[in-house]
Amino acid sequence: MACNNTQEFAEGAIVRITLQNFLTYDSVEFKPGPNLNVVIGPNGTGKSSIVCAICLGLAGKTYNMGRATSVGDFIKHGRESALIEVELSGTKGRNYVIQRKIQKNNQSSWLLNGQASSLKNVEELTRKLNIQVGNLCQFLPQEKVADFVKMSPQELLENTEKAVGPPEMFEQHQRLKASRTAAKELEISYQNLSEHLNSEKQKNARMQQEVECFYEKENHLQKVTALKQKRGFLEYEACRQDFIQANERKQALKKRLHEAEALNKPRQRKLDKACDEVKAIEIKITNKTAELRQLGEKASRQMKSLEALRDKVDAAEDELKEKKVTEQQRRSRVHMYHQQLEGLRNQLREAENLDNLQQELAETCQKMSAVNSSLGQMQQKKDLARERKNQIISDMTAIESELGQAQNVRNQRLTKLRQMNKDAHDATLWLEQNRARFKKPIYEPIMMTINMHNRDTAKYIEDHISYQDMVAFVCEDPDDMELIAKTLRDEQDLRINVVKVPQEPLSSYNSPPIQQLRRWGFQKYLRDLFDAPEGVMRYLCAQYRVHLIPVGDSTTRNAVDAVIRQAGLQCFYTENHKYTIKRSKYGSRETISSSKELKEARMLAMTTDVAHLQELGANMLRFGEAKAYVQSEIDAIQREEQSLQAQMESLRKKKKDLLQLKGAKSSLTEKIRMKEENIVRLEQEAIDLEAAEARAISKIREVKLLKLGFLQTFLTATKEVCEVSRSRVCLCLCQAQANLTKHKVENEMSKTSTQLAEMQQELPDLARQASQLKDKVQSYLAQARENVGIAAGEELPNHLVQTFLAFPDTVDGLDALIHDEQARADCYLQVDKNVRERV
């Protein structure tokens, strides 16, 4: 409602607003006054729609209003486009008319004063007229009130300057703030410089005393330097004396070494002669050793021949013993065969007395035939029963495979849950192992418990139930709810959602008859599309009203306007869209509807046919009972078969015994013949022990004669070995005598050789020591000259000579004085070398 006022409009003021198909409006035009304008009306009548139209018509963004994210959402439901026209007051009686046409695809076209224009041109116009729809101090939608409250006083001031002041006011304010900041920085800099100047003045006063201390310390340090310079010359002189002494010791040692070498030459010649004699004897011993080795090998060959002859004697004796044992065994076997022959003849006489053997054998064969026929019938029955059992097992395997596939659906959902929310996945695995800790059932996340009847309808449930509840655990007992939340959230640090089942029973959530809605294509409610545990279903009915949300088809999509006006629904679904209807509580109770296109299901697309699973379970039980019954039949047949087999085994044994008795006579006659033949053969294999013994004695005599010849040859070889060994021993005694002479000469030379070695070892050490001392003397001299600053060959200046005369002439005395002067210098505090220049 505009106030009646004849006052002129300010430049940029809104003169007129025209809307078409915008939110709740089909077509409307507003003409505000030049001053304060107030729009009053109940909720849902379109007050906020006017604010949105002003923002969008003046090139504002959707985020400036805090409502929808795209401009297409502001088109009235069922329309393809919307029109906003805003007329602004201009100068010289000519107003600005901005027109914006919004398409369903979020595209906009602009007209400025009836000419095609662009968003950039409109933004330049609003900027020229100081229209700021993004400034909360000039344009404040109700959704941005919270942001306005959070603004600081400084932000409020700056935004107010932008909103109501001239453009240069905000710029001058910013320059004023920058100037104030620079002035504060200059004040702080002046204060810091003043403090630094006072500090430097105080520091200069303290340094005057430090300069005096510096000069006193410099005097002591100069004296220490002069003392160290003289000390260098004293060290040089001491080292030079050491070098002279070391060189004299080296020359004396060379002289003694030459004298000792002259005395040692005759002893060396005597030693060489003794060594030559020892070598000659060693050659003779080596020759005797080789001769002794050859004679030993000859004797060894004779010994091996003797041992071979001894083996022949042992072989002849062993052969004779073996023949005696063989003859004894032959005689024992002949005696045994005679005894067995007598027993067989007795059995033959008994077998001739059996008369009724043939008749009894025929009766036994007849009984075996009857039992064998019964066993065949039992086998046929058992084969048939096993075929039925195998068929049952095959059917049960197929059912188990289908049940495994159903379980695979759960595993797929569990994998999906891990991808979407790892904490909920870990909590589900924990719940499987710890259900006994809770009083009443706790249901896994809702996405794991819902089973869709048809996977194509899963998109409705996923759209209707929030993600947070899809991964939430459902508890029936409040204590259980507190326990699982504490355990998983606090102890295991898992971020999970837990909800509680309402107290109302499932029967209290009744759905209206679906027949009332079928004329618009509705066939089922959301609750009819899936199965879930009773507790989960109660929660979904109470929280999401799944028993009241109908689902339609293409017929519903074509009749959306009629459904919104006549069905009285707050929410419903068509094939691919969700519609939400809000009704105003005031006035004509106008409706506002919104639609959203559905996405494909991700969580619930993997589903299981529950009815089919129940049927498979029932079939599994029926086949299990049939398998147990068939197995009992097989067990009974096997028991009867075992009884018949026991009878058959008894009859076989009896038949075998009768056949053995029947064939006993002919068998005994054959055995008697074979025994008699064995006895004849063994009698023919008899050995003449006297002749064998005579042959063995003759052979042993011949071998012993050969052995005697080899012994004589071995004795001769042994004598030769002894003679050569005696000669070798004599040579060894001569070698020992020569070695004794050699050792005596070596002992005489050992003393002089030791002295020579010591002197030869000491001489290089003395030479090296003298060389080192020479280098050290040169180094000390060079260092001493360097310390006083004179070149090689120059004399010490007179002032240094006079100064050195006043100092002690020993190194120890100089060290004591240096230590004393250095201690005096160290008593002064550390003073900067540049202190004289700074004072």
GROMACS .gro file of N, CA and C in nm, residues 385-500:
model
  348
  385ALA      N    1   1.731  -9.521  -0.347
  385ALA     CA    2   1.730  -9.425  -0.234
  385ALA      C    3   1.843  -9.323  -0.248
  386ARG      N    4   1.961  -9.367  -0.292
  386ARG     CA    5   2.073  -9.274  -0.309
  386ARG      C    6   2.046  -9.174  -0.421
  387GLU      N    7   1.979  -9.220  -0.529
  387GLU     CA    8   1.945  -9.126  -0.636
  387GLU      C    9   1.851  -9.018  -0.585
  388ARG      N   10   1.752  -9.059  -0.502
  388ARG     CA   11   1.661  -8.958  -0.445
  388ARG      C   12   1.738  -8.861  -0.353
  389LYS      N   13   1.831  -8.916  -0.274
  389LYS     CA   14   1.910  -8.832  -0.183
  389LYS      C   15   1.997  -8.733  -0.261
  390ASN      N   16   2.062  -8.780  -0.370
  390ASN     CA   17   2.147  -8.691  -0.450
  390ASN      C   18   2.065  -8.580  -0.515
  391GLN      N   19   1.942  -8.614  -0.559
  391GLN     CA   20   1.855  -8.512  -0.617
  391GLN      C   21   1.819  -8.405  -0.513
  392ILE      N   22   1.787  -8.453  -0.391
  392ILE     CA   23   1.753  -8.360  -0.282
  392ILE      C   24   1.873  -8.269  -0.251
  393ILE      N   25   1.995  -8.328  -0.246
  393ILE     CA   26   2.116  -8.249  -0.216
  393ILE      C   27   2.140  -8.146  -0.326
  394SER      N   28   2.115  -8.186  -0.454
  394SER     CA   29   2.131  -8.092  -0.564
  394SER      C   30   2.034  -7.975  -0.551
  395ASP      N   31   1.906  -8.006  -0.515
  395ASP     CA   32   1.808  -7.898  -0.497
  395ASP      C   33   1.849  -7.806  -0.381
  396MET      N   34   1.897  -7.866  -0.270
  396MET     CA   35   1.939  -7.785  -0.154
  396MET      C   36   2.059  -7.697  -0.190
  397THR      N   37   2.151  -7.750  -0.274
  397THR     CA   38   2.267  -7.669  -0.316
  397THR      C   39   2.223  -7.548  -0.396
  398ALA      N   40   2.124  -7.569  -0.485
  398ALA     CA   41   2.074  -7.456  -0.564
  398ALA      C   42   2.010  -7.351  -0.474
  399ILE      N   43   1.933  -7.398  -0.372
  399ILE     CA   44   1.869  -7.303  -0.279
  399ILE      C   45   1.977  -7.227  -0.201
  400GLU      N   46   2.080  -7.297  -0.154
  400GLU     CA   47   2.188  -7.232  -0.079
  400GLU      C   48   2.259  -7.128  -0.166
  401SER      N   49   2.273  -7.158  -0.295
  401SER     CA   50   2.335  -7.061  -0.385
  401SER      C   51   2.251  -6.934  -0.394
  402GLU      N   52   2.116  -6.951  -0.405
  402GLU     CA   53   2.029  -6.832  -0.411
  402GLU      C   54   2.035  -6.754  -0.281
  403LEU      N   55   2.037  -6.827  -0.167
  403LEU     CA   56   2.048  -6.758  -0.038
  403LEU      C   57   2.182  -6.685  -0.027
  404GLY      N   58   2.289  -6.746  -0.083
  404GLY     CA   59   2.419  -6.679  -0.082
  404GLY      C   60   2.416  -6.551  -0.161
  405GLN      N   61   2.343  -6.553  -0.275
  405GLN     CA   62   2.331  -6.430  -0.354
  405GLN      C   63   2.258  -6.322  -0.275
  406ALA      N   64   2.154  -6.365  -0.199
  406ALA     CA   65   2.083  -6.266  -0.115
  406ALA      C   66   2.177  -6.207  -0.010
  407GLN      N   67   2.263  -6.294   0.047
  407GLN     CA   68   2.359  -6.243   0.144
  407GLN      C   69   2.459  -6.149   0.077
  408ASN      N   70   2.488  -6.174  -0.051
  408ASN     CA   71   2.580  -6.088  -0.125
  408ASN      C   72   2.523  -5.947  -0.140
  409VAL      N   73   2.388  -5.937  -0.146
  409VAL     CA   74   2.325  -5.804  -0.151
  409VAL      C   75   2.358  -5.726  -0.024
  410ARG      N   76   2.354  -5.795   0.090
  410ARG     CA   77   2.389  -5.728   0.216
  410ARG      C   78   2.536  -5.685   0.213
  411ASN      N   79   2.624  -5.771   0.162
  411ASN     CA   80   2.766  -5.735   0.155
  411ASN      C   81   2.787  -5.614   0.064
  412GLN      N   82   2.711  -5.608  -0.047
  412GLN     CA   83   2.725  -5.493  -0.136
  412GLN      C   84   2.680  -5.365  -0.067
  413ARG      N   85   2.569  -5.375   0.008
  413ARG     CA   86   2.525  -5.255   0.082
  413ARG      C   87   2.626  -5.217   0.189
  414LEU      N   88   2.687  -5.319   0.253
  414LEU     CA   89   2.787  -5.290   0.355
  414LEU      C   90   2.908  -5.220   0.294
  415THR      N   91   2.947  -5.264   0.174
  415THR     CA   92   3.058  -5.197   0.104
  415THR      C   93   3.021  -5.053   0.070
  416LYS      N   94   2.896  -5.033   0.024
  416LYS     CA   95   2.849  -4.898  -0.008
  416LYS      C   96   2.850  -4.810   0.117
  417LEU      N   97   2.808  -4.869   0.232
  417LEU     CA   98   2.808  -4.793   0.357
  417LEU      C   99   2.950  -4.751   0.394
  418ARG      N  100   3.049  -4.838   0.374
  418ARG     CA  101   3.187  -4.804   0.407
  418ARG      C  102   3.236  -4.689   0.320
  419GLN      N  103   3.194  -4.687   0.191
  419GLN     CA  104   3.235  -4.578   0.103
  419GLN      C  105   3.172  -4.446   0.144
  420MET      N  106   3.044  -4.451   0.191
  420MET     CA  107   2.973  -4.328   0.224
  420MET      C  108   3.005  -4.277   0.364
  421ASN      N  109   3.018  -4.370   0.459
  421ASN     CA  110   3.039  -4.329   0.599
  421ASN      C  111   3.116  -4.440   0.669
  422LYS      N  112   3.249  -4.426   0.676
  422LYS     CA  113   3.332  -4.533   0.732
  422LYS      C  114   3.302  -4.556   0.880
  423ASP      N  115   3.271  -4.448   0.954
  423ASP     CA  116   3.241  -4.466   1.096
  423ASP      C  117   3.115  -4.552   1.115
  424ALA      N  118   3.011  -4.527   1.034
  424ALA     CA  119   2.888  -4.608   1.044
  424ALA      C  120   2.917  -4.753   1.006
  425HIS      N  121   3.005  -4.774   0.907
  425HIS     CA  122   3.042  -4.910   0.866
  425HIS      C  123   3.113  -4.983   0.981
  426ASP      N  124   3.212  -4.917   1.044
  426ASP     CA  125   3.284  -4.980   1.155
  426ASP      C  126   3.189  -5.007   1.273
  427ALA      N  127   3.097  -4.915   1.298
  427ALA     CA  128   3.001  -4.936   1.407
  427ALA      C  129   2.909  -5.054   1.377
  428THR      N  130   2.871  -5.075   1.251
  428THR     CA  131   2.786  -5.189   1.214
  428THR      C  132   2.858  -5.320   1.241
  429LEU      N  133   2.986  -5.329   1.205
  429LEU     CA  134   3.064  -5.451   1.232
  429LEU      C  135   3.077  -5.474   1.382
  430TRP      N  136   3.093  -5.365   1.458
  430TRP     CA  137   3.103  -5.380   1.604
  430TRP      C  138   2.971  -5.432   1.660
  431LEU      N  139   2.857  -5.382   1.610
  431LEU     CA  140   2.726  -5.421   1.660
  431LEU      C  141   2.701  -5.571   1.636
  432GLU      N  142   2.747  -5.625   1.523
  432GLU     CA  143   2.729  -5.767   1.495
  432GLU      C  144   2.792  -5.854   1.603
  433GLN      N  145   2.903  -5.807   1.662
  433GLN     CA  146   2.974  -5.885   1.762
  433GLN      C  147   2.926  -5.857   1.905
  434ASN      N  148   2.844  -5.754   1.925
  434ASN     CA  149   2.813  -5.712   2.064
  434ASN      C  150   2.662  -5.693   2.086
  435ARG      N  151   2.578  -5.763   2.012
  435ARG     CA  152   2.433  -5.747   2.031
  435ARG      C  153   2.388  -5.792   2.169
  436ALA      N  154   2.460  -5.888   2.230
  436ALA     CA  155   2.418  -5.942   2.361
  436ALA      C  156   2.429  -5.838   2.473
  437ARG      N  157   2.496  -5.727   2.449
  437ARG     CA  158   2.513  -5.626   2.554
  437ARG      C  159   2.389  -5.539   2.572
  438PHE      N  160   2.289  -5.553   2.486
  438PHE     CA  161   2.176  -5.462   2.488
  438PHE      C  162   2.047  -5.536   2.527
  439LYS      N  163   1.954  -5.459   2.587
  439LYS     CA  164   1.829  -5.518   2.636
  439LYS      C  165   1.736  -5.554   2.521
  440LYS      N  166   1.719  -5.464   2.428
  440LYS     CA  167   1.626  -5.483   2.317
  440LYS      C  168   1.702  -5.471   2.185
  441PRO      N  169   1.634  -5.507   2.075
  441PRO     CA  170   1.703  -5.502   1.946
  441PRO      C  171   1.752  -5.362   1.911
  442ILE      N  172   1.869  -5.358   1.851
  442ILE     CA  173   1.924  -5.235   1.793
  442ILE      C  174   1.943  -5.263   1.645
  443TYR      N  175   1.879  -5.181   1.562
  443TYR     CA  176   1.882  -5.206   1.419
  443TYR      C  177   2.000  -5.134   1.355
  444GLU      N  178   2.057  -5.201   1.257
  444GLU     CA  179   2.168  -5.143   1.181
  444GLU      C  180   2.120  -5.017   1.109
  445PRO      N  181   2.214  -4.940   1.046
  445PRO     CA  182   2.171  -4.822   0.972
  445PRO      C  183   2.053  -4.853   0.880
  446ILE      N  184   1.961  -4.757   0.869
  446ILE     CA  185   1.835  -4.780   0.798
  446ILE      C  186   1.860  -4.828   0.656
  447MET      N  187   1.964  -4.781   0.589
  447MET     CA  188   1.990  -4.826   0.452
  447MET      C  189   2.022  -4.975   0.446
  448MET      N  190   2.066  -5.037   0.561
  448MET     CA  191   2.096  -5.179   0.563
  448MET      C  192   1.971  -5.263   0.592
  449THR      N  193   1.869  -5.203   0.654
  449THR     CA  194   1.751  -5.281   0.696
  449THR      C  195   1.636  -5.271   0.597
  450ILE      N  196   1.635  -5.167   0.513
  450ILE     CA  197   1.526  -5.153   0.416
  450ILE      C  198   1.550  -5.246   0.298
  451ASN      N  199   1.443  -5.315   0.257
  451ASN     CA  200   1.450  -5.401   0.138
  451ASN      C  201   1.338  -5.360   0.042
  452MET      N  202   1.379  -5.312  -0.074
  452MET     CA  203   1.281  -5.264  -0.171
  452MET      C  204   1.216  -5.381  -0.245
  453HIS      N  205   1.083  -5.366  -0.269
  453HIS     CA  206   1.015  -5.467  -0.349
  453HIS      C  207   1.059  -5.459  -0.495
  454ASN      N  208   1.091  -5.340  -0.540
  454ASN     CA  209   1.133  -5.318  -0.678
  454ASN      C  210   1.244  -5.214  -0.677
  455ARG      N  211   1.359  -5.247  -0.736
  455ARG     CA  212   1.473  -5.156  -0.729
  455ARG      C  213   1.445  -5.024  -0.800
  456ASP      N  214   1.349  -5.021  -0.894
  456ASP     CA  215   1.319  -4.898  -0.966
  456ASP      C  216   1.254  -4.793  -0.876
  457THR      N  217   1.193  -4.837  -0.765
  457THR     CA  218   1.127  -4.743  -0.674
  457THR      C  219   1.218  -4.696  -0.562
  458ALA      N  220   1.346  -4.743  -0.560
  458ALA     CA  221   1.437  -4.706  -0.452
  458ALA      C  222   1.464  -4.556  -0.451
  459LYS      N  223   1.455  -4.489  -0.566
  459LYS     CA  224   1.487  -4.346  -0.572
  459LYS      C  225   1.390  -4.264  -0.488
  460TYR      N  226   1.260  -4.310  -0.474
  460TYR     CA  227   1.165  -4.234  -0.392
  460TYR      C  228   1.207  -4.235  -0.246
  461ILE      N  229   1.248  -4.355  -0.196
  461ILE     CA  230   1.285  -4.367  -0.053
  461ILE      C  231   1.414  -4.289  -0.026
  462GLU      N  232   1.512  -4.300  -0.115
  462GLU     CA  233   1.639  -4.228  -0.094
  462GLU      C  234   1.617  -4.077  -0.095
  463ASP      N  235   1.525  -4.029  -0.177
  463ASP     CA  236   1.498  -3.885  -0.181
  463ASP      C  237   1.424  -3.840  -0.056
  464HIS      N  238   1.334  -3.925  -0.005
  464HIS     CA  239   1.247  -3.883   0.105
  464HIS      C  240   1.316  -3.889   0.240
  465ILE      N  241   1.406  -3.986   0.258
  465ILE     CA  242   1.474  -4.003   0.387
  465ILE      C  243   1.610  -3.934   0.378
  466SER      N  244   1.643  -3.854   0.477
  466SER     CA  245   1.769  -3.778   0.475
  466SER      C  246   1.888  -3.873   0.487
  467TYR      N  247   2.003  -3.824   0.440
  467TYR     CA  248   2.126  -3.904   0.448
  467TYR      C  249   2.162  -3.936   0.592
  468GLN      N  250   2.144  -3.839   0.684
  468GLN     CA  251   2.180  -3.861   0.823
  468GLN      C  252   2.101  -3.977   0.884
  469ASP      N  253   1.972  -3.988   0.846
  469ASP     CA  254   1.892  -4.099   0.899
  469ASP      C  255   1.920  -4.229   0.824
  470MET      N  256   1.960  -4.220   0.698
  470MET     CA  257   1.993  -4.341   0.623
  470MET      C  258   2.108  -4.417   0.690
  471VAL      N  259   2.203  -4.345   0.752
  471VAL     CA  260   2.319  -4.410   0.815
  471VAL      C  261   2.303  -4.412   0.967
  472ALA      N  262   2.180  -4.391   1.019
  472ALA     CA  263   2.156  -4.385   1.162
  472ALA      C  264   2.116  -4.523   1.215
  473PHE      N  265   2.156  -4.553   1.340
  473PHE     CA  266   2.115  -4.675   1.409
  473PHE      C  267   1.982  -4.647   1.481
  474VAL      N  268   1.895  -4.747   1.488
  474VAL     CA  269   1.760  -4.730   1.544
  474VAL      C  270   1.751  -4.815   1.670
  475CYS      N  271   1.718  -4.751   1.785
  475CYS     CA  272   1.709  -4.820   1.915
  475CYS      C  273   1.566  -4.819   1.963
  476GLU      N  274   1.526  -4.925   2.032
  476GLU     CA  275   1.393  -4.933   2.091
  476GLU      C  276   1.395  -4.896   2.238
  477ASP      N  277   1.513  -4.908   2.304
  477ASP     CA  278   1.522  -4.881   2.447
  477ASP      C  279   1.612  -4.759   2.469
  478PRO      N  280   1.569  -4.662   2.553
  478PRO     CA  281   1.652  -4.543   2.574
  478PRO      C  282   1.785  -4.574   2.640
  479ASP      N  283   1.789  -4.676   2.730
  479ASP     CA  284   1.917  -4.713   2.793
  479ASP      C  285   2.013  -4.769   2.689
  480ASP      N  286   1.959  -4.851   2.599
  480ASP     CA  287   2.044  -4.903   2.491
  480ASP      C  288   2.098  -4.790   2.405
  481MET      N  289   2.011  -4.691   2.380
  481MET     CA  290   2.052  -4.577   2.297
  481MET      C  291   2.168  -4.501   2.364
  482GLU      N  292   2.159  -4.481   2.494
  482GLU     CA  293   2.265  -4.410   2.566
  482GLU      C  294   2.393  -4.493   2.568
  483LEU      N  295   2.380  -4.626   2.586
  483LEU     CA  296   2.497  -4.714   2.594
  483LEU      C  297   2.572  -4.717   2.461
  484ILE      N  298   2.502  -4.736   2.350
  484ILE     CA  299   2.571  -4.747   2.220
  484ILE      C  300   2.632  -4.612   2.181
  485ALA      N  301   2.563  -4.502   2.214
  485ALA     CA  302   2.619  -4.371   2.181
  485ALA      C  303   2.746  -4.344   2.261
  486LYS      N  304   2.744  -4.378   2.389
  486LYS     CA  305   2.862  -4.357   2.472
  486LYS      C  306   2.979  -4.444   2.428
  487THR      N  307   2.949  -4.572   2.398
  487THR     CA  308   3.055  -4.666   2.361
  487THR      C  309   3.121  -4.627   2.230
  488LEU      N  310   3.039  -4.598   2.129
  488LEU     CA  311   3.094  -4.573   1.996
  488LEU      C  312   3.146  -4.431   1.979
  489ARG      N  313   3.075  -4.333   2.037
  489ARG     CA  314   3.120  -4.195   2.019
  489ARG      C  315   3.236  -4.159   2.111
  490ASP      N  316   3.223  -4.191   2.240
  490ASP     CA  317   3.322  -4.148   2.338
  490ASP      C  318   3.443  -4.240   2.342
  491GLU      N  319   3.418  -4.372   2.347
  491GLU     CA  320   3.528  -4.466   2.365
  491GLU      C  321   3.600  -4.496   2.234
  492GLN      N  322   3.523  -4.512   2.126
  492GLN     CA  323   3.586  -4.549   1.998
  492GLN      C  324   3.598  -4.432   1.902
  493ASP      N  325   3.551  -4.317   1.942
  493ASP     CA  326   3.563  -4.195   1.861
  493ASP      C  327   3.505  -4.213   1.720
  494LEU      N  328   3.384  -4.273   1.714
  494LEU     CA  329   3.315  -4.291   1.587
  494LEU      C  330   3.198  -4.192   1.582
  495ARG      N  331   3.190  -4.115   1.476
  495ARG     CA  332   3.083  -4.016   1.461
  495ARG      C  333   2.964  -4.083   1.395
  496ILE      N  334   2.864  -4.120   1.477
  496ILE     CA  335   2.748  -4.193   1.427
  496ILE      C  336   2.620  -4.121   1.472
  497ASN      N  337   2.509  -4.154   1.406
  497ASN     CA  338   2.378  -4.103   1.444
  497ASN      C  339   2.296  -4.217   1.504
  498VAL      N  340   2.225  -4.187   1.612
  498VAL     CA  341   2.141  -4.286   1.678
  498VAL      C  342   2.003  -4.222   1.700
  499VAL      N  343   1.896  -4.292   1.661
  499VAL     CA  344   1.759  -4.243   1.680
  499VAL      C  345   1.681  -4.346   1.758
  500LYS      N  346   1.566  -4.303   1.814
  500LYS     CA  347   1.485  -4.390   1.899
  500LYS      C  348   1.350  -4.414   1.834
   0.00000   0.00000   0.00000
